[in-house]
XYZ file of C-alpha atoms in Angstrom:
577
model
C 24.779 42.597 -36.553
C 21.988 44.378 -34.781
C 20.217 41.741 -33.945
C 23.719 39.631 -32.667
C 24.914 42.584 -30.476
C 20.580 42.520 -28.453
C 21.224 38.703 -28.046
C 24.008 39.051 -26.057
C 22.914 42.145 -24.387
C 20.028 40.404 -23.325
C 22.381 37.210 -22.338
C 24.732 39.210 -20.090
C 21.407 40.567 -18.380
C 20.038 37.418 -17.932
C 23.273 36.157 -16.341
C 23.670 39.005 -14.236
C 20.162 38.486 -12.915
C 20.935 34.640 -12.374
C 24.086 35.587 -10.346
C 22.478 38.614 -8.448
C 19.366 35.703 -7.638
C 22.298 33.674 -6.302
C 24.186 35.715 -4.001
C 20.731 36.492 -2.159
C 19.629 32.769 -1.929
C 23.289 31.849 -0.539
C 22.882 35.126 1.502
C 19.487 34.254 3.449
C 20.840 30.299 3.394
C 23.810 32.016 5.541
C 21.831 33.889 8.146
C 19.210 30.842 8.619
C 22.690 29.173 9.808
C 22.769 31.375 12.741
C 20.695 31.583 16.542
C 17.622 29.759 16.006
C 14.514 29.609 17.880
C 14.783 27.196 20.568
C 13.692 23.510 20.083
C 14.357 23.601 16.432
C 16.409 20.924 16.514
C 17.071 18.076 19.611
C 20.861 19.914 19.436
C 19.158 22.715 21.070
C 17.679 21.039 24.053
C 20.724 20.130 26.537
C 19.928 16.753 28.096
C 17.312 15.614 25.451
C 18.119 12.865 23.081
C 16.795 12.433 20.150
C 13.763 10.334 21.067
C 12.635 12.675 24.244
C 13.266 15.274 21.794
C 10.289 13.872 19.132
C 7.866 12.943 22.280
C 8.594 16.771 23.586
C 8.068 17.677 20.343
C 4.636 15.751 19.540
C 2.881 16.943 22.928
C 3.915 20.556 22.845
C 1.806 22.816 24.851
C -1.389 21.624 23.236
C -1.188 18.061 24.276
C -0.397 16.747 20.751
C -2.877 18.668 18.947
C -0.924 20.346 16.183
C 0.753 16.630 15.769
C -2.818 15.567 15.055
C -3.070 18.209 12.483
C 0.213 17.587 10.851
C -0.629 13.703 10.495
C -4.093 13.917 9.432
C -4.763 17.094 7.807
C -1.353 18.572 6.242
C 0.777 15.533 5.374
C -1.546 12.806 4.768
C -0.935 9.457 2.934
C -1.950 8.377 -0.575
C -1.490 4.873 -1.098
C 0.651 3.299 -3.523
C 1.608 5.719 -7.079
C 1.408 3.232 -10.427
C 4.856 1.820 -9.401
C 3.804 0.419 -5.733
C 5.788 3.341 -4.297
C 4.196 5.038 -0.547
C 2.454 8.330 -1.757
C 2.023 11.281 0.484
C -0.148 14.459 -0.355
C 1.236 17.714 0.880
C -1.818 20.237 1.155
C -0.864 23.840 1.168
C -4.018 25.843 1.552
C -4.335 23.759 4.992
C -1.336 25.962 6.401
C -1.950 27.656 9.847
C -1.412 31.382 10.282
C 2.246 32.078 11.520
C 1.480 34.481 13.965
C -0.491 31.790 15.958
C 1.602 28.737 14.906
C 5.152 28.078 15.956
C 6.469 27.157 12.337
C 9.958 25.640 13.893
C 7.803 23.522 15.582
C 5.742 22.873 12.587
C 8.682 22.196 10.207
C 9.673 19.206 13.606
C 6.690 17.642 12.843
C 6.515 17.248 8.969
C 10.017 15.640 9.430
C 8.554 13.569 11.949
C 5.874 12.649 9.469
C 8.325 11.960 6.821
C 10.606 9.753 8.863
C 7.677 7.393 8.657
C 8.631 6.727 4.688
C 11.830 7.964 3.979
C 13.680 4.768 4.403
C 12.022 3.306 1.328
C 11.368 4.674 -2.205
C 8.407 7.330 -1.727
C 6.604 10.189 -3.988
C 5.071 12.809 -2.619
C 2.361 15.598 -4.134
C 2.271 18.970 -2.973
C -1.030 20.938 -3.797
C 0.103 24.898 -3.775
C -2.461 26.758 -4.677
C -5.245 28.308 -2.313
C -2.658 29.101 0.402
C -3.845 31.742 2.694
C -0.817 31.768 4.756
C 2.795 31.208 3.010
C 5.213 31.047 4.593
C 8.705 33.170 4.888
C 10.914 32.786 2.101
C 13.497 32.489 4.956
C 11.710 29.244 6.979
C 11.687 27.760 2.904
C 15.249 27.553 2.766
C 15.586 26.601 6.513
C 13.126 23.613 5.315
C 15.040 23.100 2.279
C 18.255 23.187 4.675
C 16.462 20.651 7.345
C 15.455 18.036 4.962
C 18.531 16.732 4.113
C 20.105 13.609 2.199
C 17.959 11.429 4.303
C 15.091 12.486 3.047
C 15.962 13.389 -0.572
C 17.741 10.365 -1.990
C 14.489 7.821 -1.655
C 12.369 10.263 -2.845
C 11.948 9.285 -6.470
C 9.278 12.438 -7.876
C 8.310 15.688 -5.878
C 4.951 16.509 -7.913
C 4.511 20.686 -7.439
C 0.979 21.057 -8.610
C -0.717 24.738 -9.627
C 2.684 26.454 -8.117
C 3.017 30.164 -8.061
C 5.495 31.346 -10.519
C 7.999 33.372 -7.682
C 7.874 29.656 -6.152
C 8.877 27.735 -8.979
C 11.631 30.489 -9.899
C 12.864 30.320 -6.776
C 12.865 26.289 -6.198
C 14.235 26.263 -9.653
C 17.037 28.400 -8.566
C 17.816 27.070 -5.485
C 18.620 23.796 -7.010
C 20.355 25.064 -9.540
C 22.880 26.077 -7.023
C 22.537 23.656 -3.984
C 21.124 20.301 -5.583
C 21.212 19.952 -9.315
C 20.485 16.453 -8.508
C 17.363 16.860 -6.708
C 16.047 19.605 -9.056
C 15.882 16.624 -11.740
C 13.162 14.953 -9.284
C 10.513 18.445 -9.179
C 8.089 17.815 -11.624
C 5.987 20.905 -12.099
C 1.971 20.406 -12.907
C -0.144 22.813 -13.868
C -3.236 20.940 -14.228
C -5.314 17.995 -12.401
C -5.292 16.403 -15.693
C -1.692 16.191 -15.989
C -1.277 14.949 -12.427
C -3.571 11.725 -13.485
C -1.258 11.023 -16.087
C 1.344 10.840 -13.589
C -0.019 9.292 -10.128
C -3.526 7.276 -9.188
C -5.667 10.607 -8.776
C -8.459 8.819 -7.368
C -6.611 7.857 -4.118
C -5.730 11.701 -2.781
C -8.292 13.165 -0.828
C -7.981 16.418 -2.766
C -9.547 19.830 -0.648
C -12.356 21.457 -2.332
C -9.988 24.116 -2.818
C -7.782 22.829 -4.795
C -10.740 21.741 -6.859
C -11.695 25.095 -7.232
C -8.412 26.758 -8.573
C -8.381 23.864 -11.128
C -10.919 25.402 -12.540
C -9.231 28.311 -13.469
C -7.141 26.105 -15.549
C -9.154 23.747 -17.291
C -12.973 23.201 -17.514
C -12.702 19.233 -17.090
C -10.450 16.529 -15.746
C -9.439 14.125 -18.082
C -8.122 10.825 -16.135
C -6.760 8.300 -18.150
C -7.891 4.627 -17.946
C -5.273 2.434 -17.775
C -6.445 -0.509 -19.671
C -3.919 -3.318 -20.332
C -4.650 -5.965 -22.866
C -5.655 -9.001 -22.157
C -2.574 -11.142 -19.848
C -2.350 -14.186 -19.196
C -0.569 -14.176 -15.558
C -1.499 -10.052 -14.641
C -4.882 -9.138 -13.654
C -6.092 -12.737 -14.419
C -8.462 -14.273 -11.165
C -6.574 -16.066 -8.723
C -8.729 -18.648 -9.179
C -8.107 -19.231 -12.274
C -4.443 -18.784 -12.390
C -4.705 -21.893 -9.143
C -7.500 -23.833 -9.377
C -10.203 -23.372 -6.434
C -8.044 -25.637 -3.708
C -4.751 -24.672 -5.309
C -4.748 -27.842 -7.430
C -2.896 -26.181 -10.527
C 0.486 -24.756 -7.812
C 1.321 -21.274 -7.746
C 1.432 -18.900 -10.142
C 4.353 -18.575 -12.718
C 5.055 -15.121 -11.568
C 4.617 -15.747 -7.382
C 6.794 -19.139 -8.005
C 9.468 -17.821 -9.830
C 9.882 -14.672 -7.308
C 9.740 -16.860 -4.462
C 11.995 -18.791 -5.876
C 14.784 -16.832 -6.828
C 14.451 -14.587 -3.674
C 14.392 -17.656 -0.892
C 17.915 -18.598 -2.513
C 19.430 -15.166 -3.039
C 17.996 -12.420 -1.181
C 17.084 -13.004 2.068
C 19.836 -10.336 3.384
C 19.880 -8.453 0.745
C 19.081 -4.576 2.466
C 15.835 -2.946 1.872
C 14.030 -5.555 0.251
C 10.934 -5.096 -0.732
C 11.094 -1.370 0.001
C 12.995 0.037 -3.781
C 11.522 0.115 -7.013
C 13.051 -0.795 -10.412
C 12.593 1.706 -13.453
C 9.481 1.015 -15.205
C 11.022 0.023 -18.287
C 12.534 -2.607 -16.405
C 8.944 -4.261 -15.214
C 7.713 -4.061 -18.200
C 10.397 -6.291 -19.720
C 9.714 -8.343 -17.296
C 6.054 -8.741 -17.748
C 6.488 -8.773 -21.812
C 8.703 -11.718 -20.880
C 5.736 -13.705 -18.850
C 3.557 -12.401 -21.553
C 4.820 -13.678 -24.610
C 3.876 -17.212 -25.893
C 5.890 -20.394 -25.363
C 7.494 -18.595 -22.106
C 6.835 -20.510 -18.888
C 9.286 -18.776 -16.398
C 11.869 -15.739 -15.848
C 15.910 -16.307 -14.658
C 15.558 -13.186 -12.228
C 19.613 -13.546 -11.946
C 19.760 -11.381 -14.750
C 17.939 -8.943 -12.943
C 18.637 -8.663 -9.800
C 16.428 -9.229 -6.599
C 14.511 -5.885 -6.238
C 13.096 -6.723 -9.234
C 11.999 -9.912 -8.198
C 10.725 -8.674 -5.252
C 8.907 -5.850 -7.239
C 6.987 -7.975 -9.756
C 5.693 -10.038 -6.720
C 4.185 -6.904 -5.291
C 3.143 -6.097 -8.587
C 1.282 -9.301 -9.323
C -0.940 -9.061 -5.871
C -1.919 -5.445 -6.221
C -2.902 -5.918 -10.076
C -5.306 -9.290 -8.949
C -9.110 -8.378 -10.127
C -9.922 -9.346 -6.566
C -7.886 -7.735 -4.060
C -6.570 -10.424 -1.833
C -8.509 -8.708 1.491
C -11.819 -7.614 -0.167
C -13.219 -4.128 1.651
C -15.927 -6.524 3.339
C -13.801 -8.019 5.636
C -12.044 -4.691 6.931
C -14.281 -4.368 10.506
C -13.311 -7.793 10.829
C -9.619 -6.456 11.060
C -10.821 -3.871 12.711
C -11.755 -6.294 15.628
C -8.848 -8.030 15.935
C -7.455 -8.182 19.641
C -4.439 -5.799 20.187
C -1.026 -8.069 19.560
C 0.891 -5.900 21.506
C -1.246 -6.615 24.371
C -2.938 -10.061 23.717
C -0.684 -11.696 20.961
C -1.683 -15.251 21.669
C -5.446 -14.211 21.346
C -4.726 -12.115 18.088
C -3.310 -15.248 16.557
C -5.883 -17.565 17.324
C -8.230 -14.902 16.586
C -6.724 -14.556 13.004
C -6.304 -17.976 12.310
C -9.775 -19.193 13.250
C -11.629 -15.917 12.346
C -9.277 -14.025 9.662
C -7.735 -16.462 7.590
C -10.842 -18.525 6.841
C -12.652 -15.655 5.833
C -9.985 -14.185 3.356
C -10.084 -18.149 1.872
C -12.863 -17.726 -0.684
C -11.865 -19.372 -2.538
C -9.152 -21.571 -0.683
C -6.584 -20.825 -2.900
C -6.151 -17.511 -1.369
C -4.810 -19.051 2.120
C -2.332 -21.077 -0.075
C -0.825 -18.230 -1.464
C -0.496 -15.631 1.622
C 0.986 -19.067 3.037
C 3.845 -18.816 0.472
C 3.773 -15.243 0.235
C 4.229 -14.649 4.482
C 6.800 -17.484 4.443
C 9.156 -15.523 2.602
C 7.945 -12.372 4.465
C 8.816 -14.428 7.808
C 12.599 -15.656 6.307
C 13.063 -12.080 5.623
C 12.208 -10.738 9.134
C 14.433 -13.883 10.409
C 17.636 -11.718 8.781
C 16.498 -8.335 10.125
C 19.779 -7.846 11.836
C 21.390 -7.808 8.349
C 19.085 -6.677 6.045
C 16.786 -4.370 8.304
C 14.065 -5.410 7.524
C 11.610 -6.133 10.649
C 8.104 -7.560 10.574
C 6.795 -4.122 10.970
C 8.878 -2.797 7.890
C 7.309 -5.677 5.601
C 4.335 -5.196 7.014
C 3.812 -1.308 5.698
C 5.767 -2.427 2.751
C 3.013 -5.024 1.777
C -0.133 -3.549 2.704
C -1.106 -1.742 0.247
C -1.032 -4.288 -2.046
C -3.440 -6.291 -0.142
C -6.669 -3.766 -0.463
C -8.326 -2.105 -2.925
C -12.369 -0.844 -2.898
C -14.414 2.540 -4.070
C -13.525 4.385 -0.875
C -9.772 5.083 -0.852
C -9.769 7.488 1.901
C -10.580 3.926 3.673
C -8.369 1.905 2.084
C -5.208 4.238 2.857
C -6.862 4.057 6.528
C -6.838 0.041 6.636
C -2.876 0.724 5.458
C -1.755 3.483 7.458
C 1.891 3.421 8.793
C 1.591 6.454 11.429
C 3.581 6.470 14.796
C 2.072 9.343 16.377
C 0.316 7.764 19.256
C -3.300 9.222 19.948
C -2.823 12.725 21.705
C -5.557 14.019 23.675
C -7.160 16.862 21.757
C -7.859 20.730 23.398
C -11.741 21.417 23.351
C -12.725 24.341 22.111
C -16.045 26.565 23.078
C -18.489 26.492 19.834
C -17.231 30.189 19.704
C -14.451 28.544 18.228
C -16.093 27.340 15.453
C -15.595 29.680 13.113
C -12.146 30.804 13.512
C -9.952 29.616 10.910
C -6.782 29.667 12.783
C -8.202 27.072 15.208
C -7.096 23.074 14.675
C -10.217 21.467 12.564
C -9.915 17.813 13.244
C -13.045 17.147 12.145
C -13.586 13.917 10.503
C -9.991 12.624 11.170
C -9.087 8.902 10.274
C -6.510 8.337 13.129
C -8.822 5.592 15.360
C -6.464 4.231 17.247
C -7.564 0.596 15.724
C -5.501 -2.880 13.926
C -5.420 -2.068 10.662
C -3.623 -4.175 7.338
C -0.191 -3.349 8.964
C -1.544 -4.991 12.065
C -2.283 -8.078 10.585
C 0.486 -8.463 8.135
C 2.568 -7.722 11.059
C 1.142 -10.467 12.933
C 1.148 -13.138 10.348
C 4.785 -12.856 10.151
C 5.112 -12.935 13.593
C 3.393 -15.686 14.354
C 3.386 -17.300 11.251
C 3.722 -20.929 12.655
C 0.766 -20.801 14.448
C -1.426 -18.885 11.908
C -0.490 -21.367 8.567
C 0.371 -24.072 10.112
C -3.243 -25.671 9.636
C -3.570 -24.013 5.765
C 0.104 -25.940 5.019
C -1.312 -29.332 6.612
C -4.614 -28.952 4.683
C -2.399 -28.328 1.652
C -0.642 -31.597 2.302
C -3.568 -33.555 2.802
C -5.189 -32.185 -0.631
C -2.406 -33.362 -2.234
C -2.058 -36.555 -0.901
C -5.793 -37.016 -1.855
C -5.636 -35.793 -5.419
C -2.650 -38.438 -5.317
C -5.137 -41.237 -4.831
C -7.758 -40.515 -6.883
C -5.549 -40.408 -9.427
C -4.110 -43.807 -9.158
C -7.539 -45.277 -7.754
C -9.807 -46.246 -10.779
C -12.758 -43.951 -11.277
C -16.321 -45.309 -12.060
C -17.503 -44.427 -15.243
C -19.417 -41.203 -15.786
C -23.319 -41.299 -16.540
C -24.327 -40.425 -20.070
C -25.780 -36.645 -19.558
C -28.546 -35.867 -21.217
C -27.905 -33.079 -24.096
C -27.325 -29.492 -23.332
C -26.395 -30.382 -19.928
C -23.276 -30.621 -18.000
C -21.537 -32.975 -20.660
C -21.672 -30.084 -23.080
C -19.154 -28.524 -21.361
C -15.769 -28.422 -22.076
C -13.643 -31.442 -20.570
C -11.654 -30.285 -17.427
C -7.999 -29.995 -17.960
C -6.821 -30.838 -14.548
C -6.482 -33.891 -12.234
C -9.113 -36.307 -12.882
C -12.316 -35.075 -10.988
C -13.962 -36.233 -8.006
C -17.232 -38.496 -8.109
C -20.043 -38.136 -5.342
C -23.498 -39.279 -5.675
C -26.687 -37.368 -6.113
C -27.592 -36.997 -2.501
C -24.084 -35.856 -1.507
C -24.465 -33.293 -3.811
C -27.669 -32.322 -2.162
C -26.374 -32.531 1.238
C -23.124 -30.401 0.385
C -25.508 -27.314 -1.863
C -27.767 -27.038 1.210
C -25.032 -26.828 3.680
C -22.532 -24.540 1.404
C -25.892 -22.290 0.426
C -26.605 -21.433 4.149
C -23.075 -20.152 4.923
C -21.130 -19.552 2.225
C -19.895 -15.568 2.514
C -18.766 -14.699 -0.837
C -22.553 -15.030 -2.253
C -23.446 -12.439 0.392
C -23.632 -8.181 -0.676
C -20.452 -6.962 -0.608
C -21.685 -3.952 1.487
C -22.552 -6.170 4.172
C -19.647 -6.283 6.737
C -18.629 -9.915 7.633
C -19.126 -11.217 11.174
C -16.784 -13.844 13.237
C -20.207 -15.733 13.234
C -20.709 -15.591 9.504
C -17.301 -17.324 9.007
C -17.991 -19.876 12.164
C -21.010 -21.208 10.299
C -19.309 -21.213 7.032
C -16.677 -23.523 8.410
C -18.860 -25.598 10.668
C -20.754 -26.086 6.977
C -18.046 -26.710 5.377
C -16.327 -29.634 7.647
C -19.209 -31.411 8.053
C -19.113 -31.590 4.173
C -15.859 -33.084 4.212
C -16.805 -35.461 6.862
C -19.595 -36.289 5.113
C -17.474 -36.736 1.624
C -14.728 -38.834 3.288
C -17.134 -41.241 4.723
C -18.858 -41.249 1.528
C -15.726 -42.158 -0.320
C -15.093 -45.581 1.273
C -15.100 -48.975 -1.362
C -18.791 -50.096 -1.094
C -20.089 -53.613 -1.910
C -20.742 -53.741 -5.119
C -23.772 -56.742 -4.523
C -25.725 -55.128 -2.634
C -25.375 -51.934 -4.589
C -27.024 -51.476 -8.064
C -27.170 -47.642 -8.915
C -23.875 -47.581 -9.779
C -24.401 -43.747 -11.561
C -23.021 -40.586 -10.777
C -22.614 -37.037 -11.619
C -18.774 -35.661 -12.401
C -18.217 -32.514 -10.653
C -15.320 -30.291 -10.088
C -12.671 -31.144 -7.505
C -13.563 -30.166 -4.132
């Protein structure tokens, strides 16, 4: 009876704290309602609309430089989290002292930064510990107050890692009382080791400090590999999956997708851009997975799937379909807002070829930025612009050893390059001064660029890689139906031992076209070249150059000879060019 009559002493306690916590959260929510400082909002700035308001904003009275910080060094992109979903890292111990930084104007600029992503599913990481500077528990709720709807309802996990405990109580009571919904999205982690079970730890750039506090927790980091048995359409070599030239079609996957979204989703809203469950992909891949299955009726599950597996399917390819190699190539690409007829001739001639080792790779971005192209084409009803695909594809495109580079080659940020204050070396060592050391924001075409591009000029870019498609398969027509000359006997433990090929019948050639077309493909090809070697415009000029005079060579070749003035009637079966 004892015992009954503490429990509910301690209950009633425990609710009077809970309602006592209340009333002072919807207290100080009340009074942040009132005068605030001015240029919190573009409200407060008579004759400003909302644009002149950001630009006012972004330039301040430093000429951009706290912008600078904001984008690079406080709110800084992630890449893609395990379900292709935009991740941002949030990095608390990079704070500025209060007393030196206007926080209202601080608080502008994250939302600025946010507005980049929150129009499509997002997750973001915030690193708490090691703050020297926190904040007012008043500017918290303002923040809280600030970042409304538009900003909560694509966010799809808020990641709160090593949080203080008055933090946590009071995020946990404040949505308690003003968003139950949103509370169900705060995942709290008290370890680096728990966060790799959750997001791709390897692509945040996480501060030494952050590092260090970890300790403090655990004496190792346990990341999980995430090993997948073996598939037979995910994380299988494109070439193998097409055939070097494309011979064996697209994909099962790509195919169906394309499919299924050409006919039904071309204005559906936000494609690309939301994220299924991940129960529901993983149906879907058991489904491609399981024997005797050949394709997938996507009606039954709707067209953000569809478009989700597609994504899915590039960004899980052993080779990523724009290998790190060929990023200063990008890097070079002529500005499109300035020279768009040169950036896609550039691309075409230059870009394209190199990305097509092995051909079949320019066969599928063909497909692929088709769709991306018929998308753009309904923009006006499903809002969806070139430049929305673009940041919504990008990711999937690269992957390498350096992701601090890769989220570079993908970034999405508006802020345009401010100038930046100099400071005297004196300033060196003060903490409160901007560090922009080692910032990432060249003002240079990235993956976005180029994406952007090849749906915007798509015509001009493909329009070569479909014709060369059409004239492969008009020539893999006639061999066919032409009769073949019979193989010569190979001598054992050479070529013949090999398994017969599966495909179209193969192409013959004699001994000294084979010659000719090793030399010539030895000299240029680029894929046989280190990988830490950057790839030139002139690399891929002789590589094509090589490569054409081959077919020339081939095609001429390939005319009926007379067969009375020609007795070495051997050759050597190869695979089809």
């Amino acid at each position: 009876m004892n015992a009954s009559n503490g429990f509910a002493d301690f209950a009633k306690k425990f609710n009077d704290f809970g309602n006592q916590l209340g009333d002072n959260i919807k207290r100080v929510f009340n009074e942040s309602q009132g005068p605030r400082r001015a240029g919190s909002s573009s409200d407060d700035v008579l004759g400003l609309d909302a644009e002149a308001f950001r630009e006012a904003t972004i330039a301040g009275n430093d000429g951009g430089e706290l912008a600078t910080y904001v984008n690079e060094k406080l709110v800084c992109e992630a890449g893609v989290d395990f379900d292709s979903r935009p991740m941002l890292a949030f990095y608390a111990c990079r704070l500025l002292n209060p007393d030196v930084v206007d926080y209202d104007r601080l608080l502008n600029l994250i939302q600025f930064r946010l507005d980049d992503f929150v129009e499509s599913d997002y997750t973001v990481v915030l690193f708490a510990a090691s703050a020297r500077y926190n904040p007012s528990i008043k500017w918290l709720f303002n923040a809280y107050r600030r970042l409304g709807r538009k900003y909560k309802k694509n966010l799809k996990a808020l990641y709160i890692v090593h949080p203080l405990k008055w933090v946590q109580v009071v995020m946990t009571a404040m949505n308690a009382i003003l968003s139950p919904k949103f509370a169900k999205k705060v995942k709290w982690i008290d370890t680096l080791s728990e966060l790799a079970q959750a997001v791709p730890i390897n692509q945040i750039n996480i501060p030494p400090e952050v590092y260090q506090f970890n300790t403090t927790k655990e004496a190792q980091i346990k990341v999980p590999t995430h090993g997948r048995p073996p598939s037979r359409f995910f994380g299988v070599p494109l070439e193998q999956l097409m055939g070097a030239h494309g011979e064996q079609g697209l994909p099962a996957p790509v195919a169906d997708a394309l499919d299924y979204l050409y006919t039904n989703a071309l204005e559906v809203p936000d494609l690309f851009r939301r994220t299924p469950p991940p129960p529901t992909l993983q149906k879907l891949r058991n489904q491609y997975e399981a024997a005797g299955h050949v394709s997938v009726a996507y009606a039954v599950w709707g067209e953000h799937v569809a478009a989700a597996v597609l994504k899915t399917w590039c960004r899980e390819l052993p080779q990523p379909i724009i290998p790190p190699q060929y990023y200063e190539l990008i890097r070079q690409l002529p500005d499109p807002a300035q020279h768009p007829d040169q950036a896609a001739v550039y691309t075409r001639d230059i870009v394209l070829p190199a990305l097509s080792d092995p051909p079949c790779v320019s066969l599928l971005l063909a497909a692929l930025f088709g769709l991306l192209r018929a998308v753009a084409d309904h923009s006006a009803i499903n809002n969806m612009t070139s430049a929305k695909l673009a940041a919504a594809w990008a990711p999937n495109f690269v992957r390498s050893s350096q992701p601090d580079v890769d989220i570079s080659m993908c970034s999405v940020t508006r802020f345009s390059e401010a100038p930046r204050a100099k400071h005297n070396s004196s300033d060196d060592d003060d903490d409160d001064v901007l560090d922009l050391s080692g910032g990432a924001s060249e003002n240079r075409p990235n993956v976005v660029t180029l994406a952007r591009l090849m749906i915007d000029q798509y015509q001009l870019i493909f329009k070569p890689t479909l014709e060369a498609a059409e004239a492969l398969a008009k020539q893999q027509a006639q061999r066919v139906s032409a009769p073949q000359k019979p193989p010569r006997t190979p001598a054992a433990g050479s070529l013949g031992d090999l398994p017969a090929h599966s495909g179209p019948a193969p192409a013959a050639a004699s001994d000294e076209d084979i010659a000719a077309v090793v030399a010539e493909l030895g000299n240029a090809r680029v894929s046989d070249r280190s990988p830490d070697r950057a790839v030139t415009a002139e690399d891929i000029t002789r590589r094509l150059k090589a490569e054409q005079e081959a077919a020339v060579r081939n095609a001429s070749n390939s005319a009926p000879q007379d067969k009375q003035g020609n007795d070495d009637n051997d050759v050597i079966v190869v695979g089809n060019f």
